[in-house]
mmCIF file of C-alpha atoms and ligand atoms in Angstrom:
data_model
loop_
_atom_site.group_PDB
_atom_site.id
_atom_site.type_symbol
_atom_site.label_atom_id
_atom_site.label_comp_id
_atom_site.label_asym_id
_atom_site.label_seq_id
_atom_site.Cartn_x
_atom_site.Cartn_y
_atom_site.Cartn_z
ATOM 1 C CA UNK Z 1 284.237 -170.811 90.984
ATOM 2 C CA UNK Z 2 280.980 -169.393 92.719
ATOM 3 C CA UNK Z 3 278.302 -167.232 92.082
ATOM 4 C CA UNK Z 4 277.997 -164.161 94.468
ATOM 5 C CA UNK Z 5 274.404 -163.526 95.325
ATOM 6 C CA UNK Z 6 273.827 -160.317 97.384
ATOM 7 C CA UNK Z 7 270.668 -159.938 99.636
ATOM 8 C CA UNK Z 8 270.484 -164.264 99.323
ATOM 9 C CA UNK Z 9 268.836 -164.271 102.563
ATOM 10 C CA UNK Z 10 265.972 -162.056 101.153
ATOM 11 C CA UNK Z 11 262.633 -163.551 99.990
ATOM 12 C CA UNK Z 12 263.507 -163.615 96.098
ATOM 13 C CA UNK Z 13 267.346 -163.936 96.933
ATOM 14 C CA UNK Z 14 266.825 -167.274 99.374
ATOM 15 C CA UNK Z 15 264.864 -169.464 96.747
ATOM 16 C CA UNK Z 16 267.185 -168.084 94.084
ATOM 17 C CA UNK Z 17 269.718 -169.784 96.126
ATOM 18 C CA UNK Z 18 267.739 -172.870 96.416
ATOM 19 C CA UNK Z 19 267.593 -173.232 92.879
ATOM 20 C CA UNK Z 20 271.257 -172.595 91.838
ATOM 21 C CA UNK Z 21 272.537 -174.855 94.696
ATOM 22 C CA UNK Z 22 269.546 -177.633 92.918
ATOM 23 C CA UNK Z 23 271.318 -176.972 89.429
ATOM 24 C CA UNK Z 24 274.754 -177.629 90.976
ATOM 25 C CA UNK Z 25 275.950 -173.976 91.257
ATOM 26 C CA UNK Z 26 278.415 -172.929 93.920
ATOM 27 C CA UNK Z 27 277.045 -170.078 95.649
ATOM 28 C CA UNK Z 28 278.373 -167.187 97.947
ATOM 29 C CA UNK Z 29 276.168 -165.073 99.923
ATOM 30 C CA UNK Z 30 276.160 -161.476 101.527
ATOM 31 C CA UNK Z 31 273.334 -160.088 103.510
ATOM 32 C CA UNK Z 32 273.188 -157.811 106.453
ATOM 33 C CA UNK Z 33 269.459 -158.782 107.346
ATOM 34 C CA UNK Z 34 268.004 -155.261 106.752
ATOM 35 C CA UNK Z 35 265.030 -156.991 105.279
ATOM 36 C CA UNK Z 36 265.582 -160.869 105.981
ATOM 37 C CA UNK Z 37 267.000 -162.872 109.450
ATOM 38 C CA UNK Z 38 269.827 -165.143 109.690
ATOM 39 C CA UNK Z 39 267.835 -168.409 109.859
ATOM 40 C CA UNK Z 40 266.720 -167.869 105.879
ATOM 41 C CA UNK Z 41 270.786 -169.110 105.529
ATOM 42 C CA UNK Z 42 270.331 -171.791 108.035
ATOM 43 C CA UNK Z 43 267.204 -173.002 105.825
ATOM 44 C CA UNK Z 44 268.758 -173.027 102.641
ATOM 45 C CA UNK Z 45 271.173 -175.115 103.741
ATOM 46 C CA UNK Z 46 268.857 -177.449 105.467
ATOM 47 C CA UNK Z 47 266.472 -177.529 102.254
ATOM 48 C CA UNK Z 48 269.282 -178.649 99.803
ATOM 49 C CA UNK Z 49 271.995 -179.973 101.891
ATOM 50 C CA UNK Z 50 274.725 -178.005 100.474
ATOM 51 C CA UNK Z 51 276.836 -175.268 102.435
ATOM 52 C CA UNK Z 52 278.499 -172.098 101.337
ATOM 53 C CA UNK Z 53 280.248 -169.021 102.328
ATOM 54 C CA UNK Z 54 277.975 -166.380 103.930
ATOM 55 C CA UNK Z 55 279.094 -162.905 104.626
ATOM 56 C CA UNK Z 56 277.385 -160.670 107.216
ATOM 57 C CA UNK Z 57 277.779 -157.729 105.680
ATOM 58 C CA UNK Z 58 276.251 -154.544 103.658
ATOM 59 C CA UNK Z 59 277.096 -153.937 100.001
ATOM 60 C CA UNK Z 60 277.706 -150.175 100.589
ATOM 61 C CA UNK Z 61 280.855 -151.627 101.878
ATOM 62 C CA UNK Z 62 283.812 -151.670 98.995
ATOM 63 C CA UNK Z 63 285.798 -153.192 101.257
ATOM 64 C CA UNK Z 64 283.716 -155.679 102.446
ATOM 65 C CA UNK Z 65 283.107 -156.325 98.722
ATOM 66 C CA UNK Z 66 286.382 -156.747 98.370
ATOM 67 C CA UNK Z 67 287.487 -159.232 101.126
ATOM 68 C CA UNK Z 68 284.529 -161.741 99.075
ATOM 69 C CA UNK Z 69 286.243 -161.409 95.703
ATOM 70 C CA UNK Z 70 289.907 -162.099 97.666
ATOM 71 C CA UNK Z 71 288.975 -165.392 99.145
ATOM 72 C CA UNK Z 72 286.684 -166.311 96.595
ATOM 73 C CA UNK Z 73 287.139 -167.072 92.626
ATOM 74 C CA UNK Z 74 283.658 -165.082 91.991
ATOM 75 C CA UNK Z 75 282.654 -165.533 88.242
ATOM 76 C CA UNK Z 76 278.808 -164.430 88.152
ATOM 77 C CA UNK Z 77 276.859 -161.799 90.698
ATOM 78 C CA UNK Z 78 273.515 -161.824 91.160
ATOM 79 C CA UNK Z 79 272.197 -158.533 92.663
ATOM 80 C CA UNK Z 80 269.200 -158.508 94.667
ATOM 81 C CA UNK Z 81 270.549 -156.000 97.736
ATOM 82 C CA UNK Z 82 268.213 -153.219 97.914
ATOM 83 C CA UNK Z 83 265.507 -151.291 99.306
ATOM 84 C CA UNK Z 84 262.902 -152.465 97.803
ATOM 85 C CA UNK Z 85 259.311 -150.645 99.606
ATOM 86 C CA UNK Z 86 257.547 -148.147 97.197
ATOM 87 C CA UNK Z 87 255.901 -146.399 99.954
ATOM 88 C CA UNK Z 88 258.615 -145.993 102.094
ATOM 89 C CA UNK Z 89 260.852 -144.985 99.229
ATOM 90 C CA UNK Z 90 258.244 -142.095 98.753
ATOM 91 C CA UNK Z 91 258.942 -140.773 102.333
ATOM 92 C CA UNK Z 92 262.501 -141.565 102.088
ATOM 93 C CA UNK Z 93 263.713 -140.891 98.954
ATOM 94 C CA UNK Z 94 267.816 -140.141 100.183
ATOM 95 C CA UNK Z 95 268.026 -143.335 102.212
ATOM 96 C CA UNK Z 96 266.430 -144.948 99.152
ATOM 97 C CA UNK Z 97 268.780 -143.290 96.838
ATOM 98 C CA UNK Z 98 271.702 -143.931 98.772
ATOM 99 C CA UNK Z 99 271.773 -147.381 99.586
ATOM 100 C CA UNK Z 100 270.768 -148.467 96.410
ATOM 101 C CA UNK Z 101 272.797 -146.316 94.068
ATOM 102 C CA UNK Z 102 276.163 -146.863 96.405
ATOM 103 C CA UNK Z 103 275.362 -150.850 97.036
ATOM 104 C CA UNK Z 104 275.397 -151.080 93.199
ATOM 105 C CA UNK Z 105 278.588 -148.621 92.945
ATOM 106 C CA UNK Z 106 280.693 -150.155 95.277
ATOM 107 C CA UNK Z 107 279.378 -153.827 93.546
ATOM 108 C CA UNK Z 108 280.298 -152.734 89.937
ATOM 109 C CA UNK Z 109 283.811 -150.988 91.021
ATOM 110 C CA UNK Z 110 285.183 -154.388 93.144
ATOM 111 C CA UNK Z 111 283.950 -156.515 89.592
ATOM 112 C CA UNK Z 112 285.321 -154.316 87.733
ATOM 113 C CA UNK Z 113 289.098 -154.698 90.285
ATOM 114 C CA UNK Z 114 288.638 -158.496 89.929
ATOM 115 C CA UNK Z 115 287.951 -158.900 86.313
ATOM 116 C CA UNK Z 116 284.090 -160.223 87.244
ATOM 117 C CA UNK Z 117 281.967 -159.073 84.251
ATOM 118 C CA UNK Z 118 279.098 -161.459 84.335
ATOM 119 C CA UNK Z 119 276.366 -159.309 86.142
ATOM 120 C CA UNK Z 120 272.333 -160.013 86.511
ATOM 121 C CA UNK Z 121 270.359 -157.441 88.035
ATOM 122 C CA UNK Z 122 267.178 -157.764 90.032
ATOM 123 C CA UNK Z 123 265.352 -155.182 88.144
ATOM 124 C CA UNK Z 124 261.394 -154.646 88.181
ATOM 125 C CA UNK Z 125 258.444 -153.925 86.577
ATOM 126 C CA UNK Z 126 257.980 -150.805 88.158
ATOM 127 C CA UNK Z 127 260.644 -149.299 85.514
ATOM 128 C CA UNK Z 128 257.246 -148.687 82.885
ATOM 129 C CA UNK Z 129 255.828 -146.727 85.440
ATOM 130 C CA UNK Z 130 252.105 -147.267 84.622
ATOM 131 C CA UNK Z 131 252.347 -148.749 81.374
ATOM 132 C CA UNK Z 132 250.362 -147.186 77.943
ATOM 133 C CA UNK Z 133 248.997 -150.804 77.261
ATOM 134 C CA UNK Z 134 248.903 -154.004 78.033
ATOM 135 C CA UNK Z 135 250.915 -156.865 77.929
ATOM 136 C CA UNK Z 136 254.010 -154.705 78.368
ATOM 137 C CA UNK Z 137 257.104 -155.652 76.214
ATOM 138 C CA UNK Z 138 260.785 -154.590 76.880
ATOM 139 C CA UNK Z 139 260.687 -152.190 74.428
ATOM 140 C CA UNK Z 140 258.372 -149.774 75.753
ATOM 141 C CA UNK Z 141 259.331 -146.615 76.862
ATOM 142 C CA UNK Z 142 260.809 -146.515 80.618
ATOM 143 C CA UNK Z 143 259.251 -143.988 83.469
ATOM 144 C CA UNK Z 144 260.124 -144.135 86.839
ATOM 145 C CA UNK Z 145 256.623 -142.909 89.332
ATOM 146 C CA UNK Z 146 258.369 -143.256 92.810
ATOM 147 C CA UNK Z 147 261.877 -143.209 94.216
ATOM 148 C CA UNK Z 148 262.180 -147.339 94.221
ATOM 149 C CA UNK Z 149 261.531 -146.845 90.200
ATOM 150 C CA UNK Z 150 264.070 -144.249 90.027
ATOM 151 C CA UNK Z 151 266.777 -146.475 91.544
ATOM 152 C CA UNK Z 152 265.967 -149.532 89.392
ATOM 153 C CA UNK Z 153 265.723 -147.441 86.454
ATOM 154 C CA UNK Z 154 268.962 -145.321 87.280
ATOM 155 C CA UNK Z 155 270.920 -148.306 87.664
ATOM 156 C CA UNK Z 156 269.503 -150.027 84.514
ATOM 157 C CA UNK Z 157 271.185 -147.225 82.514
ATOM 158 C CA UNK Z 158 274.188 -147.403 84.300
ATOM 159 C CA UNK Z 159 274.647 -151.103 82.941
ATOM 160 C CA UNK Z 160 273.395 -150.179 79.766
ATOM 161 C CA UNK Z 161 276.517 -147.325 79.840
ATOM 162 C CA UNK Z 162 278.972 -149.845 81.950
ATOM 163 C CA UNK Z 163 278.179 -152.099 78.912
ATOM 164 C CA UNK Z 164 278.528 -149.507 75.533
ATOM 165 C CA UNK Z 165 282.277 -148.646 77.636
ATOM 166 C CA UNK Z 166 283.099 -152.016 77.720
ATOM 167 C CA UNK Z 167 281.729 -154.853 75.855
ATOM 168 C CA UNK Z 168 283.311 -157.716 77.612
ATOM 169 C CA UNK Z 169 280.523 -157.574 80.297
ATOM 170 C CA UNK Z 170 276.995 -159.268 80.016
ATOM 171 C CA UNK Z 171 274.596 -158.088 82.054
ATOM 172 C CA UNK Z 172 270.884 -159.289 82.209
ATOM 173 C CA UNK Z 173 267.918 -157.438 83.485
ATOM 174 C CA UNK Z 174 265.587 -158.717 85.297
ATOM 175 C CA UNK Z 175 262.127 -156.729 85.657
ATOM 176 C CA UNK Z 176 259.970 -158.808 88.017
ATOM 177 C CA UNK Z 177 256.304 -158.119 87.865
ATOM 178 C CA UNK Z 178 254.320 -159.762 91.117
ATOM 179 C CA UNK Z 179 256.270 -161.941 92.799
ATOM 180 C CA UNK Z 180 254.031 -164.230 95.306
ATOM 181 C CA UNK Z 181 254.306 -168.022 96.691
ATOM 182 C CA UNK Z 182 256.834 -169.885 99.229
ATOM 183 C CA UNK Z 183 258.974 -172.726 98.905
ATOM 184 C CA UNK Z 184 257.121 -176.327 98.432
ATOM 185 C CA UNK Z 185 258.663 -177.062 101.555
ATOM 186 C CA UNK Z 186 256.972 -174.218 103.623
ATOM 187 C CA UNK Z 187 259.899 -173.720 105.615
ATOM 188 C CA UNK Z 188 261.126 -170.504 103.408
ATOM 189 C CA UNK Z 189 258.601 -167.388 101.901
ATOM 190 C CA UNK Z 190 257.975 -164.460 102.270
ATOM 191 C CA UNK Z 191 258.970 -162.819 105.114
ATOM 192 C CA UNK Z 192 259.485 -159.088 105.712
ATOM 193 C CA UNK Z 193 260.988 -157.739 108.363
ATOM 194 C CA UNK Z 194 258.097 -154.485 109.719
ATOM 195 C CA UNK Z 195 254.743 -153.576 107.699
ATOM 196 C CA UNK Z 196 254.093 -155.729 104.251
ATOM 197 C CA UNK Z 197 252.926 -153.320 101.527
ATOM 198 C CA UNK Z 198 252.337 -155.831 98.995
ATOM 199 C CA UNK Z 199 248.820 -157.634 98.626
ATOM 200 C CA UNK Z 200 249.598 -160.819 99.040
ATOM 201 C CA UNK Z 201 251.520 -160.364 102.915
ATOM 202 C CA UNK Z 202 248.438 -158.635 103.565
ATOM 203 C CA UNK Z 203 246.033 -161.096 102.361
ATOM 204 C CA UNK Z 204 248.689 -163.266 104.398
ATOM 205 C CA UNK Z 205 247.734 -161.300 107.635
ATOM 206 C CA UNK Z 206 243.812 -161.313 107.399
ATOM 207 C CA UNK Z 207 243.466 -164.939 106.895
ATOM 208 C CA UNK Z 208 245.569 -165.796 109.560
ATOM 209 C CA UNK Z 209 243.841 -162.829 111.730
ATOM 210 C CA UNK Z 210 246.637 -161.035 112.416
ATOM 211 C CA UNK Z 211 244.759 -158.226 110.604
ATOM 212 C CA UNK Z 212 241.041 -157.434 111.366
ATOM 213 C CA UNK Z 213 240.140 -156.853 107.369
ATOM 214 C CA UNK Z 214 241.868 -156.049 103.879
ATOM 215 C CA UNK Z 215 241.491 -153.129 102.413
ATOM 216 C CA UNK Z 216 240.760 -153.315 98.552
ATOM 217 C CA UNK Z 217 242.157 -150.272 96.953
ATOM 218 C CA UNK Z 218 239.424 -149.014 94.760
ATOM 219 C CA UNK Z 219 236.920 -150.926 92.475
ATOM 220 C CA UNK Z 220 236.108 -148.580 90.066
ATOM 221 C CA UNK Z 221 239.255 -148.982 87.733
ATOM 222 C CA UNK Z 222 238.187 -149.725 84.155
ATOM 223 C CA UNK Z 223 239.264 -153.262 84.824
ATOM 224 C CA UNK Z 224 236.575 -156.301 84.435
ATOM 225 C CA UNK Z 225 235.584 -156.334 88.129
ATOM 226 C CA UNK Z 226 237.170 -152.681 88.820
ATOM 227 C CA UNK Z 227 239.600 -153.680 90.950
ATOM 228 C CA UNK Z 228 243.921 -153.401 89.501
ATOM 229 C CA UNK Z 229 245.079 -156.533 87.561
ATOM 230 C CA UNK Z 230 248.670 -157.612 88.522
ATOM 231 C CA UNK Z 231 251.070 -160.691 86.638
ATOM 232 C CA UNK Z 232 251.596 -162.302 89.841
ATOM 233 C CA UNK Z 233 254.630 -164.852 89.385
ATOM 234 C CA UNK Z 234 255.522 -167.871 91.604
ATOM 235 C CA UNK Z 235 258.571 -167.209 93.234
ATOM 236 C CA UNK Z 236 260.136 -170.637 92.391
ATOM 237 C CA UNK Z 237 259.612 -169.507 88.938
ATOM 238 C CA UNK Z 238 261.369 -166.049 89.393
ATOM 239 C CA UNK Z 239 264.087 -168.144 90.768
ATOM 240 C CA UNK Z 240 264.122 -170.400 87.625
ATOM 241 C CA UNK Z 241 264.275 -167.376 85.736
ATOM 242 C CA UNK Z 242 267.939 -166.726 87.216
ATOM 243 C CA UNK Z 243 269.509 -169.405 86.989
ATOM 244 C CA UNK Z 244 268.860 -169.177 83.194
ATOM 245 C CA UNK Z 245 269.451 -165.813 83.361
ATOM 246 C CA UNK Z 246 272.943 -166.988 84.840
ATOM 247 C CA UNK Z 247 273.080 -169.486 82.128
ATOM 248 C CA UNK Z 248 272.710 -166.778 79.410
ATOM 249 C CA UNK Z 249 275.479 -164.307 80.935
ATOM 250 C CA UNK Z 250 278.016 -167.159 80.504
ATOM 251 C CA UNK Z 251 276.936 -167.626 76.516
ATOM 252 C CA UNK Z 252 276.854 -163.830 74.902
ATOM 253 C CA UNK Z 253 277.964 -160.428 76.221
ATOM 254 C CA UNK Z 254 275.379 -157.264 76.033
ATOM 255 C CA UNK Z 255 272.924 -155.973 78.350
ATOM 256 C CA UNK Z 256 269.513 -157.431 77.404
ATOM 257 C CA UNK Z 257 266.082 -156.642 79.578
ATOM 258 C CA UNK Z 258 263.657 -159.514 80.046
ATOM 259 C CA UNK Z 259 260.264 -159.338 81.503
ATOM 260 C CA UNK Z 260 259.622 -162.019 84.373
ATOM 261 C CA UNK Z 261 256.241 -162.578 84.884
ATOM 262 C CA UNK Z 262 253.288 -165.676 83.596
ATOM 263 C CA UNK Z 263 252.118 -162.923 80.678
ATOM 264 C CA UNK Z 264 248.282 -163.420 82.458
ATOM 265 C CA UNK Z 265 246.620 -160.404 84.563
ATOM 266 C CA UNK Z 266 244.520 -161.356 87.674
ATOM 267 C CA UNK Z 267 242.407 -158.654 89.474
ATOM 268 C CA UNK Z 268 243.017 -157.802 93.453
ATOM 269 C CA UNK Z 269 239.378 -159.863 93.858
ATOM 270 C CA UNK Z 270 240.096 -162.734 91.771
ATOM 271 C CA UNK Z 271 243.417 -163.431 93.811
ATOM 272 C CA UNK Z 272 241.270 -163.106 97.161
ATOM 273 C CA UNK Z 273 238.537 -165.703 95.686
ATOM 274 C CA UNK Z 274 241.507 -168.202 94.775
ATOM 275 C CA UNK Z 275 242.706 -167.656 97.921
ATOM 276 C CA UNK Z 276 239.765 -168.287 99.426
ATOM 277 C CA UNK Z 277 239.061 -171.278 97.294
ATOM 278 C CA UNK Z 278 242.250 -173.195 97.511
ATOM 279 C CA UNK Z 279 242.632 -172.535 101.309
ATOM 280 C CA UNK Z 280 239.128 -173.163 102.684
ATOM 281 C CA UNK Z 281 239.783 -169.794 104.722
ATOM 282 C CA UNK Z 282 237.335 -166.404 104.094
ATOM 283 C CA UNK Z 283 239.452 -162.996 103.801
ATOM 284 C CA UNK Z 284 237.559 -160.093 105.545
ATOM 285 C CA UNK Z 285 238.079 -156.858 103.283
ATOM 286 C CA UNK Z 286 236.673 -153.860 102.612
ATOM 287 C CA UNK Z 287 236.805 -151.690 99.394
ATOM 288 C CA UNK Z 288 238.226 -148.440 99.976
ATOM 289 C CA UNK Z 289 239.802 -145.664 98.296
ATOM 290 C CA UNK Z 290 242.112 -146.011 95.533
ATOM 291 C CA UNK Z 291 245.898 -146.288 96.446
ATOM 292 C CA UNK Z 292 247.833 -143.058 94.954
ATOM 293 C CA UNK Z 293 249.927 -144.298 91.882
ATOM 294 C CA UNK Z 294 248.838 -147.451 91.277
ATOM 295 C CA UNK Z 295 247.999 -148.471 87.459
ATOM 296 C CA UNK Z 296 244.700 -150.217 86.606
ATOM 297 C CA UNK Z 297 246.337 -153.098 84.478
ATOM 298 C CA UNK Z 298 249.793 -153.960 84.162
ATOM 299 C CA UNK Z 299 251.286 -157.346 83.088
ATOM 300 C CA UNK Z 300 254.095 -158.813 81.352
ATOM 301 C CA UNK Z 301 254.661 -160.085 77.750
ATOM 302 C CA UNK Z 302 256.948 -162.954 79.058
ATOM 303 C CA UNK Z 303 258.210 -164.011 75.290
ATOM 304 C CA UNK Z 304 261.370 -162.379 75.058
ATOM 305 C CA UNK Z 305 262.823 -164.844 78.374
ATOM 306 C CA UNK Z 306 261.270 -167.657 76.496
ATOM 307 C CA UNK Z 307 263.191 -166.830 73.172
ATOM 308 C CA UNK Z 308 266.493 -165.985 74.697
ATOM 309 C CA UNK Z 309 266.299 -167.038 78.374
ATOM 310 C CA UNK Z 310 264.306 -170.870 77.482
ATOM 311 C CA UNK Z 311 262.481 -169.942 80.296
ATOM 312 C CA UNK Z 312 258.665 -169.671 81.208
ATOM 313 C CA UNK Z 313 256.659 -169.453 84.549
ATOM 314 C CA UNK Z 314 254.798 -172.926 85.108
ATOM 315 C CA UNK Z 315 252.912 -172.293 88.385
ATOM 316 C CA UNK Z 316 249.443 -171.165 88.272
ATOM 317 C CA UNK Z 317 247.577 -168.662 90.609
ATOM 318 C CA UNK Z 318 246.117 -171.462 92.664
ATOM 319 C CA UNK Z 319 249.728 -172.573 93.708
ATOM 320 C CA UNK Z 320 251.063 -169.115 94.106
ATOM 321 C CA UNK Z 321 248.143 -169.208 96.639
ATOM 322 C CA UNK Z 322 248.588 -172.841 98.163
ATOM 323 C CA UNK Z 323 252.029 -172.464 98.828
ATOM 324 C CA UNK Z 324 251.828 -169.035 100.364
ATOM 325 C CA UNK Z 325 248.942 -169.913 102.996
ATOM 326 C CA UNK Z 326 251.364 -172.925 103.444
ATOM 327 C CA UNK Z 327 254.349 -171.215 104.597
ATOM 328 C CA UNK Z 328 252.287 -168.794 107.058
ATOM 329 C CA UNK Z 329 250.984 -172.102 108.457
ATOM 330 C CA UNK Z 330 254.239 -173.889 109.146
ATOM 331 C CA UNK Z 331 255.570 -171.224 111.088
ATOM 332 C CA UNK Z 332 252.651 -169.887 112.691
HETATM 333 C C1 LIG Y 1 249.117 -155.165 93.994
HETATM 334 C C2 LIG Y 1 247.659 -154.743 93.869
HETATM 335 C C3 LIG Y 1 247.136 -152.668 94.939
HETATM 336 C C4 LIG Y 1 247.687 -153.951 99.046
HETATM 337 C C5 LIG Y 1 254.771 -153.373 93.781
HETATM 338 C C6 LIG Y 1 255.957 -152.604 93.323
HETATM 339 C C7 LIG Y 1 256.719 -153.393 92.303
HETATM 340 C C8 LIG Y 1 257.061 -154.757 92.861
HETATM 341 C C9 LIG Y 1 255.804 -155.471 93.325
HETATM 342 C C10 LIG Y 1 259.290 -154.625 93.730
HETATM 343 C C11 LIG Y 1 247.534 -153.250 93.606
HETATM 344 C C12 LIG Y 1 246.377 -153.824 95.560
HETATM 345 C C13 LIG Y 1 247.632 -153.948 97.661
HETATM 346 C C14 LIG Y 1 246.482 -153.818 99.786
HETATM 347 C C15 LIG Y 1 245.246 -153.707 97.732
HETATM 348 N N1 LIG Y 1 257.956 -154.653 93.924
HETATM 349 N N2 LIG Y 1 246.430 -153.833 97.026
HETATM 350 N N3 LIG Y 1 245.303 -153.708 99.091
HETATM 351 O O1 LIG Y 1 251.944 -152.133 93.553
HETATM 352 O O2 LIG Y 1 251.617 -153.930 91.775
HETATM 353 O O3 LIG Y 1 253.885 -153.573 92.726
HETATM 354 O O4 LIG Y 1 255.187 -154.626 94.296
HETATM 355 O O5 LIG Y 1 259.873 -154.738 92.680
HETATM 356 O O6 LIG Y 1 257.896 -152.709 92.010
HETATM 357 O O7 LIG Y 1 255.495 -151.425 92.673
HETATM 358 O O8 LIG Y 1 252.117 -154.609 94.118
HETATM 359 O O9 LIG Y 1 251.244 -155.975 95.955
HETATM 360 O O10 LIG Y 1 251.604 -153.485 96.354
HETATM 361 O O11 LIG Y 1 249.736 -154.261 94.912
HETATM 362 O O12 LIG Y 1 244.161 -153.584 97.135
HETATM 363 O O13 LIG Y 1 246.456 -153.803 101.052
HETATM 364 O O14 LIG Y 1 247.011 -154.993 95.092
HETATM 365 O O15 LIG Y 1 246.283 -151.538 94.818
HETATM 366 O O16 LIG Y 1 246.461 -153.049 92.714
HETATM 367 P P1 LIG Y 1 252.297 -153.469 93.006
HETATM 368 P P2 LIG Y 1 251.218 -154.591 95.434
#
């Protein structure tokens, strides 16, 4: 019996695996490296000393799909393959559409064939578009503000229909809010392949000089200091969150949503000061002009995964920072 894990040799999908293998899961993997190199399998190995079956291989492919669930008895899948870039979805909305529509087509369809109804979906926060209010709860209204959304948000109603045709399968969502941090052992993080969009890569580059200054977009939000506040969440604890998400599709059937994020907001300047702090290293940056679509404030209200999951994010901001500078400086 083994849990499938698709894109496991991505940033979130690699200490997801981590943290199942710690909890004594069996684990299969299938990645085809569009945004993650071979050695993240290599190092998940190494970090818990357990081995498992890795496929090469994209999840557009039903037959490749397929093949897994023949030679393996797969009884939960955790779905992280996907395109995951907002600003590259907004150039290339087909390719963005396509692969992450079909990857979860093809997925559902070769379940469905072998009888594997225990799904949990790497979902997002990006679903609320920019949210009405603050701390955001499940239960407020869904918008989608960029292609990425629009998948997430298109294949969150397909499980919600999958489920109301068929209420043997239990599905959790998954809507991530910031995910930031690396591995206590520095030797996994974060790691895209091309140009980071996210702040913290960035904030990554400057201190290590890879990237003359930061640019701050926009400080005249109505936010305390004017700059956007963000739930940033530890990636170990995102992890966490799976494996009792995991834990939770084996106990009930439905298709629940759960917010995964620390329920506090922290401004784009407050993260560079306890970067700065915890590091001993100065970030160069530069305030310039606000970044089309991005909300002033939005973070989680994390109590729902608490009530149902038994699950809450335990590492601060100054961790998420330590252990992020850490990684860049092991593998310089
Ligand atoms: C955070 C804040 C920027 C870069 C996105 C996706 C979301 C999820 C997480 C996948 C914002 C500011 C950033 C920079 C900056 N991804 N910033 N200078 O936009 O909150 O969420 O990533 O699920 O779906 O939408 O994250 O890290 O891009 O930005 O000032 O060079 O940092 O304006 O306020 P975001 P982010």
């Amino acid at each position: 019996m083994a849990v499938l894990v698709t894109g496991g040799a991505g940033y979130i999908g690699s200490h997801t695996c981590i943290e199942l293998l710690n909890a004594g899961e069996d684990i299969v993997v299938i990645d085809n490296f569009y945004n993650s190199k071979p050695r993240a399998i290599e190092l998940i190995k190494e970090i818990t000393g357990r081995d498992f079956a890795f496929y090469e291989n994209d999840c557009c492919d039903e037959s490749a799909l397929d093949r897994i669930f023949a030679e393996n008895f797969i009884t939960e899948v955790i779905h992280f393959a996907g395109y995951k870039a907002v600003g590259e979805s907004c150039l290339k909305p087909v390719m963005y559409y396509e692969n992450n529509l079909q990857s979860t087509i093809s997925l559902l369809k070769v379940m469905q064939k072998y009888g594997c109804k225990k799904l949990v979906f790497s979902s997002s926060a990006t679903v609320y578009g920019i949210p009405a209010k603050v701390p955001v709860t499940e239960k407020m209204k869904l918008s989608a503000i960029n292609p990425y959304g629009s998948t997430k948000l298109i294949i969150e109603n397909m499980c919600r229909e999958l489920y109301a045709s068929d209420k043997e399968w239990s599905i959790a969502l998954l809507r991530y809010f910031n995910p930031i941090g690396a591995h206590e052992s520095g030797k996994i993080g974060e790691d895209p392949n091309g140009i980071p969009n996210n702040l913290m890569p960035l904030i990554l580059r400057a201190a290590s000089g890879k990237m003359a200054t930061l640019s701050v977009f926009g400080n005249d939000y109505p936010t305390p200091d004017g700059t956007c506040v963000r739930d940033y969440i530890h990636v170990v604890d995102l992890a966490l969150g799976h494996v009792a998400a995991i834990k939770s599709v084996r106990k009930e059937t439905g298709c629940p949503a759960y917010n995964l994020g620390t329920g506090k907001g922290y401004s784009v300047l407050e993260i560079i000061n306890a970067f700065e702090k915890v590091n001993g290293v100065k970030i160069p940056y530069v305030i310039a002009a606000r970044r089309p679509g991005d909300a002033a404030e939005c973070y989680s209200n994390p109590d729902l995964a608490k009530k149902k999951l038994g699950w809450t994010a335990e590492r601060g901001i100054e961790q998420m920072c330590r252990d992020s500078w850490n990684y860049i400086k092991n593998n310089a």
